[in-house]
């Protein structure tokens, strides 16, 4: 199950029909404060984001949408979405783009803890890997972790969170969450 959370929807019927056309009729809607949460099953998150970007241009003036990326962590990301959506400017976002678009996030500690939960990686590991310029060999020596174990941890973290610590953009977002508390 996945979700998209939207605010400032002026033409809910048109948006619902567009979304049904993409994900099928197995879709539910729920109202949360002044947001609408669409729940559905669909594999291609990029197509969902593109749909919302098109809707924002064509149907709504001040439309903002957040689409889930942590497929296995529905409740965790729903909590994050509820925290971030009120702060986001007009547009369509996933977790990474939402975190990059907001200057002041109140619950950074909670969000980073949600991301790190059950990954086997902690803040010190992330900071250490960043200090080593995202170099696996250098980090494995500095952090006293076997190179194969380091690669396993990095792959596991990516599969659970969608953040690839070997990529600057992903590392930047996480360091921003960790350091700016």
PDB file of C-alpha atoms in Angstrom:
ATOM      1  CA  UNK A   1       0.000   0.000   0.000  1.00  0.00           C
ATOM      2  CA  UNK A   2       1.211   3.476  -0.860  1.00  0.00           C
ATOM      3  CA  UNK A   3      -0.124   6.975  -0.329  1.00  0.00           C
ATOM      4  CA  UNK A   4      -0.042  10.469  -1.698  1.00  0.00           C
ATOM      5  CA  UNK A   5      -1.002  13.364   0.514  1.00  0.00           C
ATOM      6  CA  UNK A   6      -2.237  16.593  -1.099  1.00  0.00           C
ATOM      7  CA  UNK A   7      -3.349  20.019   0.036  1.00  0.00           C
ATOM      8  CA  UNK A   8      -5.080  22.950  -1.666  1.00  0.00           C
ATOM      9  CA  UNK A   9      -7.056  20.768  -4.063  1.00  0.00           C
ATOM     10  CA  UNK A  10      -9.625  22.877  -5.856  1.00  0.00           C
ATOM     11  CA  UNK A  11     -10.961  20.167  -8.189  1.00  0.00           C
ATOM     12  CA  UNK A  12     -10.884  16.945  -6.164  1.00  0.00           C
ATOM     13  CA  UNK A  13     -13.062  15.004  -8.626  1.00  0.00           C
ATOM     14  CA  UNK A  14     -10.745  15.667 -11.588  1.00  0.00           C
ATOM     15  CA  UNK A  15      -7.658  14.803  -9.543  1.00  0.00           C
ATOM     16  CA  UNK A  16      -9.282  11.589  -8.287  1.00  0.00           C
ATOM     17  CA  UNK A  17     -10.190  10.548 -11.851  1.00  0.00           C
ATOM     18  CA  UNK A  18      -6.650  11.237 -13.065  1.00  0.00           C
ATOM     19  CA  UNK A  19      -5.219   9.155 -10.231  1.00  0.00           C
ATOM     20  CA  UNK A  20      -7.712   6.329 -10.832  1.00  0.00           C
ATOM     21  CA  UNK A  21      -6.719   6.341 -14.502  1.00  0.00           C
ATOM     22  CA  UNK A  22      -3.126   5.683 -13.469  1.00  0.00           C
ATOM     23  CA  UNK A  23      -3.424   3.357 -10.463  1.00  0.00           C
ATOM     24  CA  UNK A  24      -6.806   1.734 -11.164  1.00  0.00           C
ATOM     25  CA  UNK A  25     -10.016   1.901  -9.209  1.00  0.00           C
ATOM     26  CA  UNK A  26      -8.596   0.332  -6.038  1.00  0.00           C
ATOM     27  CA  UNK A  27      -7.999   3.671  -4.410  1.00  0.00           C
ATOM     28  CA  UNK A  28      -9.280   5.108  -1.162  1.00  0.00           C
ATOM     29  CA  UNK A  29      -9.417   8.679   0.095  1.00  0.00           C
ATOM     30  CA  UNK A  30      -9.193   9.927   3.638  1.00  0.00           C
ATOM     31  CA  UNK A  31      -9.407  13.466   4.953  1.00  0.00           C
ATOM     32  CA  UNK A  32      -6.792  14.597   7.482  1.00  0.00           C
ATOM     33  CA  UNK A  33      -7.125  18.206   8.670  1.00  0.00           C
ATOM     34  CA  UNK A  34      -7.138  20.164   5.388  1.00  0.00           C
ATOM     35  CA  UNK A  35      -5.294  17.426   3.450  1.00  0.00           C
ATOM     36  CA  UNK A  36      -6.504  14.524   1.369  1.00  0.00           C
ATOM     37  CA  UNK A  37      -4.663  11.199   1.639  1.00  0.00           C
ATOM     38  CA  UNK A  38      -5.006   8.903  -1.374  1.00  0.00           C
ATOM     39  CA  UNK A  39      -4.150   5.249  -0.643  1.00  0.00           C
ATOM     40  CA  UNK A  40      -3.470   2.822  -3.493  1.00  0.00           C
ATOM     41  CA  UNK A  41      -1.209   0.066  -4.755  1.00  0.00           C
ATOM     42  CA  UNK A  42       1.124   1.091  -7.556  1.00  0.00           C
ATOM     43  CA  UNK A  43       4.770   0.302  -8.334  1.00  0.00           C
ATOM     44  CA  UNK A  44       6.017   3.340 -10.241  1.00  0.00           C
ATOM     45  CA  UNK A  45       6.401   6.286  -7.883  1.00  0.00           C
ATOM     46  CA  UNK A  46       7.852   8.475 -10.650  1.00  0.00           C
ATOM     47  CA  UNK A  47       4.622   8.194 -12.661  1.00  0.00           C
ATOM     48  CA  UNK A  48       2.614   9.251  -9.604  1.00  0.00           C
ATOM     49  CA  UNK A  49       4.881  12.264  -9.060  1.00  0.00           C
ATOM     50  CA  UNK A  50       4.608  13.201 -12.760  1.00  0.00           C
ATOM     51  CA  UNK A  51       0.814  12.981 -12.527  1.00  0.00           C
ATOM     52  CA  UNK A  52       0.748  15.358  -9.572  1.00  0.00           C
ATOM     53  CA  UNK A  53       3.155  17.770 -11.270  1.00  0.00           C
ATOM     54  CA  UNK A  54       0.885  17.814 -14.338  1.00  0.00           C
ATOM     55  CA  UNK A  55      -2.180  18.301 -12.134  1.00  0.00           C
ATOM     56  CA  UNK A  56      -0.494  21.179 -10.323  1.00  0.00           C
ATOM     57  CA  UNK A  57       0.131  22.937 -13.622  1.00  0.00           C
ATOM     58  CA  UNK A  58      -3.228  22.202 -15.223  1.00  0.00           C
ATOM     59  CA  UNK A  59      -5.808  21.967 -12.470  1.00  0.00           C
ATOM     60  CA  UNK A  60      -4.769  23.817  -9.360  1.00  0.00           C
ATOM     61  CA  UNK A  61      -3.099  27.063  -8.400  1.00  0.00           C
ATOM     62  CA  UNK A  62      -1.544  26.387  -5.014  1.00  0.00           C
ATOM     63  CA  UNK A  63      -1.488  22.591  -5.123  1.00  0.00           C
ATOM     64  CA  UNK A  64       1.089  20.641  -3.075  1.00  0.00           C
ATOM     65  CA  UNK A  65       1.526  16.861  -3.101  1.00  0.00           C
ATOM     66  CA  UNK A  66       3.735  14.435  -1.196  1.00  0.00           C
ATOM     67  CA  UNK A  67       4.088  10.875  -2.499  1.00  0.00           C
ATOM     68  CA  UNK A  68       5.362   8.039  -0.331  1.00  0.00           C
ATOM     69  CA  UNK A  69       8.761   6.539  -1.128  1.00  0.00           C
ATOM     70  CA  UNK A  70       9.444   4.190   1.810  1.00  0.00           C
ATOM     71  CA  UNK A  71       7.145   1.423   0.590  1.00  0.00           C
ATOM     72  CA  UNK A  72       7.861  -0.905   3.513  1.00  0.00           C
ATOM     73  CA  UNK A  73       7.452   1.871   6.070  1.00  0.00           C
ATOM     74  CA  UNK A  74       3.961   3.178   5.379  1.00  0.00           C
ATOM     75  CA  UNK A  75       3.144   4.453   8.877  1.00  0.00           C
ATOM     76  CA  UNK A  76       6.587   5.982   9.392  1.00  0.00           C
ATOM     77  CA  UNK A  77       6.457   7.925   6.169  1.00  0.00           C
ATOM     78  CA  UNK A  78       2.861   8.975   6.756  1.00  0.00           C
ATOM     79  CA  UNK A  79       4.071  10.546  10.014  1.00  0.00           C
ATOM     80  CA  UNK A  80       6.888  12.300   8.121  1.00  0.00           C
ATOM     81  CA  UNK A  81       4.466  13.511   5.430  1.00  0.00           C
ATOM     82  CA  UNK A  82       2.150  14.983   8.053  1.00  0.00           C
ATOM     83  CA  UNK A  83       5.136  16.845   9.522  1.00  0.00           C
ATOM     84  CA  UNK A  84       6.505  18.129   6.209  1.00  0.00           C
ATOM     85  CA  UNK A  85       3.481  18.872   4.026  1.00  0.00           C
ATOM     86  CA  UNK A  86       2.414  22.041   5.878  1.00  0.00           C
ATOM     87  CA  UNK A  87       5.923  23.455   5.314  1.00  0.00           C
ATOM     88  CA  UNK A  88       6.244  22.664   1.607  1.00  0.00           C
ATOM     89  CA  UNK A  89       5.747  25.279  -1.087  1.00  0.00           C
ATOM     90  CA  UNK A  90       3.589  24.593  -4.149  1.00  0.00           C
ATOM     91  CA  UNK A  91       4.696  21.507  -6.095  1.00  0.00           C
ATOM     92  CA  UNK A  92       5.017  17.742  -6.032  1.00  0.00           C
ATOM     93  CA  UNK A  93       7.471  16.009  -3.703  1.00  0.00           C
ATOM     94  CA  UNK A  94       8.864  12.706  -2.570  1.00  0.00           C
ATOM     95  CA  UNK A  95      10.784  12.283   0.682  1.00  0.00           C
ATOM     96  CA  UNK A  96      14.159  13.484  -0.636  1.00  0.00           C
ATOM     97  CA  UNK A  97      12.846  16.482  -2.530  1.00  0.00           C
ATOM     98  CA  UNK A  98      10.638  17.475   0.419  1.00  0.00           C
ATOM     99  CA  UNK A  99      13.568  17.394   2.840  1.00  0.00           C
ATOM    100  CA  UNK A 100      15.666  19.487   0.431  1.00  0.00           C
ATOM    101  CA  UNK A 101      12.883  22.062  -0.050  1.00  0.00           C
ATOM    102  CA  UNK A 102      12.361  22.968   3.580  1.00  0.00           C
ATOM    103  CA  UNK A 103      14.778  25.220   5.440  1.00  0.00           C
ATOM    104  CA  UNK A 104      13.380  24.721   8.926  1.00  0.00           C
ATOM    105  CA  UNK A 105      12.150  21.303  10.018  1.00  0.00           C
ATOM    106  CA  UNK A 106      10.953  21.057  13.604  1.00  0.00           C
ATOM    107  CA  UNK A 107      11.256  17.317  14.195  1.00  0.00           C
ATOM    108  CA  UNK A 108      14.586  16.494  12.545  1.00  0.00           C
ATOM    109  CA  UNK A 109      15.589  14.140  15.358  1.00  0.00           C
ATOM    110  CA  UNK A 110      12.366  12.150  14.968  1.00  0.00           C
ATOM    111  CA  UNK A 111      12.679  12.016  11.177  1.00  0.00           C
ATOM    112  CA  UNK A 112      16.308  10.839  11.210  1.00  0.00           C
ATOM    113  CA  UNK A 113      15.432   8.236  13.857  1.00  0.00           C
ATOM    114  CA  UNK A 114      12.608   6.941  11.646  1.00  0.00           C
ATOM    115  CA  UNK A 115      14.992   6.687   8.704  1.00  0.00           C
ATOM    116  CA  UNK A 116      17.677   4.919  10.739  1.00  0.00           C
ATOM    117  CA  UNK A 117      15.268   2.535  12.497  1.00  0.00           C
ATOM    118  CA  UNK A 118      16.120  -1.144  11.834  1.00  0.00           C
ATOM    119  CA  UNK A 119      18.853  -0.320   9.299  1.00  0.00           C
ATOM    120  CA  UNK A 120      21.900  -1.239  11.394  1.00  0.00           C
ATOM    121  CA  UNK A 121      23.335   2.222  10.734  1.00  0.00           C
ATOM    122  CA  UNK A 122      23.529   5.114  13.168  1.00  0.00           C
ATOM    123  CA  UNK A 123      24.379   8.815  12.933  1.00  0.00           C
ATOM    124  CA  UNK A 124      28.064   8.201  13.728  1.00  0.00           C
ATOM    125  CA  UNK A 125      28.327   5.756  10.824  1.00  0.00           C
ATOM    126  CA  UNK A 126      26.818   8.324   8.433  1.00  0.00           C
ATOM    127  CA  UNK A 127      29.076  11.128   9.665  1.00  0.00           C
ATOM    128  CA  UNK A 128      32.133   8.853   9.513  1.00  0.00           C
ATOM    129  CA  UNK A 129      31.342   7.768   5.970  1.00  0.00           C
ATOM    130  CA  UNK A 130      30.879  11.423   4.967  1.00  0.00           C
ATOM    131  CA  UNK A 131      34.238  12.362   6.567  1.00  0.00           C
ATOM    132  CA  UNK A 132      35.840   9.708   4.349  1.00  0.00           C
ATOM    133  CA  UNK A 133      34.478  11.412   1.201  1.00  0.00           C
ATOM    134  CA  UNK A 134      31.987   8.567   0.575  1.00  0.00           C
ATOM    135  CA  UNK A 135      34.930   6.240  -0.067  1.00  0.00           C
ATOM    136  CA  UNK A 136      34.109   2.679   1.047  1.00  0.00           C
ATOM    137  CA  UNK A 137      37.742   1.556   1.459  1.00  0.00           C
ATOM    138  CA  UNK A 138      38.749   4.608   3.463  1.00  0.00           C
ATOM    139  CA  UNK A 139      35.592   4.452   5.621  1.00  0.00           C
ATOM    140  CA  UNK A 140      35.951   0.746   6.345  1.00  0.00           C
ATOM    141  CA  UNK A 141      39.437   1.419   7.754  1.00  0.00           C
ATOM    142  CA  UNK A 142      38.412   4.480   9.755  1.00  0.00           C
ATOM    143  CA  UNK A 143      35.229   2.904  11.129  1.00  0.00           C
ATOM    144  CA  UNK A 144      36.873  -0.502  11.745  1.00  0.00           C
ATOM    145  CA  UNK A 145      34.342  -2.304   9.580  1.00  0.00           C
ATOM    146  CA  UNK A 146      35.288  -4.985   7.056  1.00  0.00           C
ATOM    147  CA  UNK A 147      34.885  -3.711   3.480  1.00  0.00           C
ATOM    148  CA  UNK A 148      32.301  -6.412   2.631  1.00  0.00           C
ATOM    149  CA  UNK A 149      30.342  -5.581   5.776  1.00  0.00           C
ATOM    150  CA  UNK A 150      30.507  -1.897   4.838  1.00  0.00           C
ATOM    151  CA  UNK A 151      29.096  -2.641   1.380  1.00  0.00           C
ATOM    152  CA  UNK A 152      26.386  -4.831   2.903  1.00  0.00           C
ATOM    153  CA  UNK A 153      25.382  -2.067   5.343  1.00  0.00           C
ATOM    154  CA  UNK A 154      25.268   0.523   2.560  1.00  0.00           C
ATOM    155  CA  UNK A 155      23.122  -1.740   0.341  1.00  0.00           C
ATOM    156  CA  UNK A 156      20.794  -2.618   3.214  1.00  0.00           C
ATOM    157  CA  UNK A 157      20.382   1.036   4.148  1.00  0.00           C
ATOM    158  CA  UNK A 158      19.548   1.887   0.535  1.00  0.00           C
ATOM    159  CA  UNK A 159      17.015  -0.922   0.218  1.00  0.00           C
ATOM    160  CA  UNK A 160      15.261   0.081   3.466  1.00  0.00           C
ATOM    161  CA  UNK A 161      15.307   3.865   3.088  1.00  0.00           C
ATOM    162  CA  UNK A 162      15.881   4.732  -0.577  1.00  0.00           C
ATOM    163  CA  UNK A 163      18.919   6.800   0.451  1.00  0.00           C
ATOM    164  CA  UNK A 164      22.199   5.735  -1.174  1.00  0.00           C
ATOM    165  CA  UNK A 165      24.982   6.951   1.102  1.00  0.00           C
ATOM    166  CA  UNK A 166      27.443   6.629  -1.801  1.00  0.00           C
ATOM    167  CA  UNK A 167      25.657   9.499  -3.574  1.00  0.00           C
ATOM    168  CA  UNK A 168      26.371  13.068  -2.591  1.00  0.00           C
ATOM    169  CA  UNK A 169      22.752  14.273  -2.824  1.00  0.00           C
ATOM    170  CA  UNK A 170      21.450  11.549  -0.514  1.00  0.00           C
ATOM    171  CA  UNK A 171      24.314  11.987   1.938  1.00  0.00           C
ATOM    172  CA  UNK A 172      23.796  15.756   1.957  1.00  0.00           C
ATOM    173  CA  UNK A 173      20.136  15.375   2.934  1.00  0.00           C
ATOM    174  CA  UNK A 174      20.977  13.025   5.810  1.00  0.00           C
ATOM    175  CA  UNK A 175      23.861  15.165   7.086  1.00  0.00           C
ATOM    176  CA  UNK A 176      21.552  18.195   6.932  1.00  0.00           C
ATOM    177  CA  UNK A 177      19.027  16.323   9.102  1.00  0.00           C
ATOM    178  CA  UNK A 178      21.685  15.160  11.560  1.00  0.00           C
ATOM    179  CA  UNK A 179      23.704  18.358  11.893  1.00  0.00           C
ATOM    180  CA  UNK A 180      21.029  21.066  11.912  1.00  0.00           C
ATOM    181  CA  UNK A 181      19.160  20.015  15.041  1.00  0.00           C
TER     182      UNK A 181
END
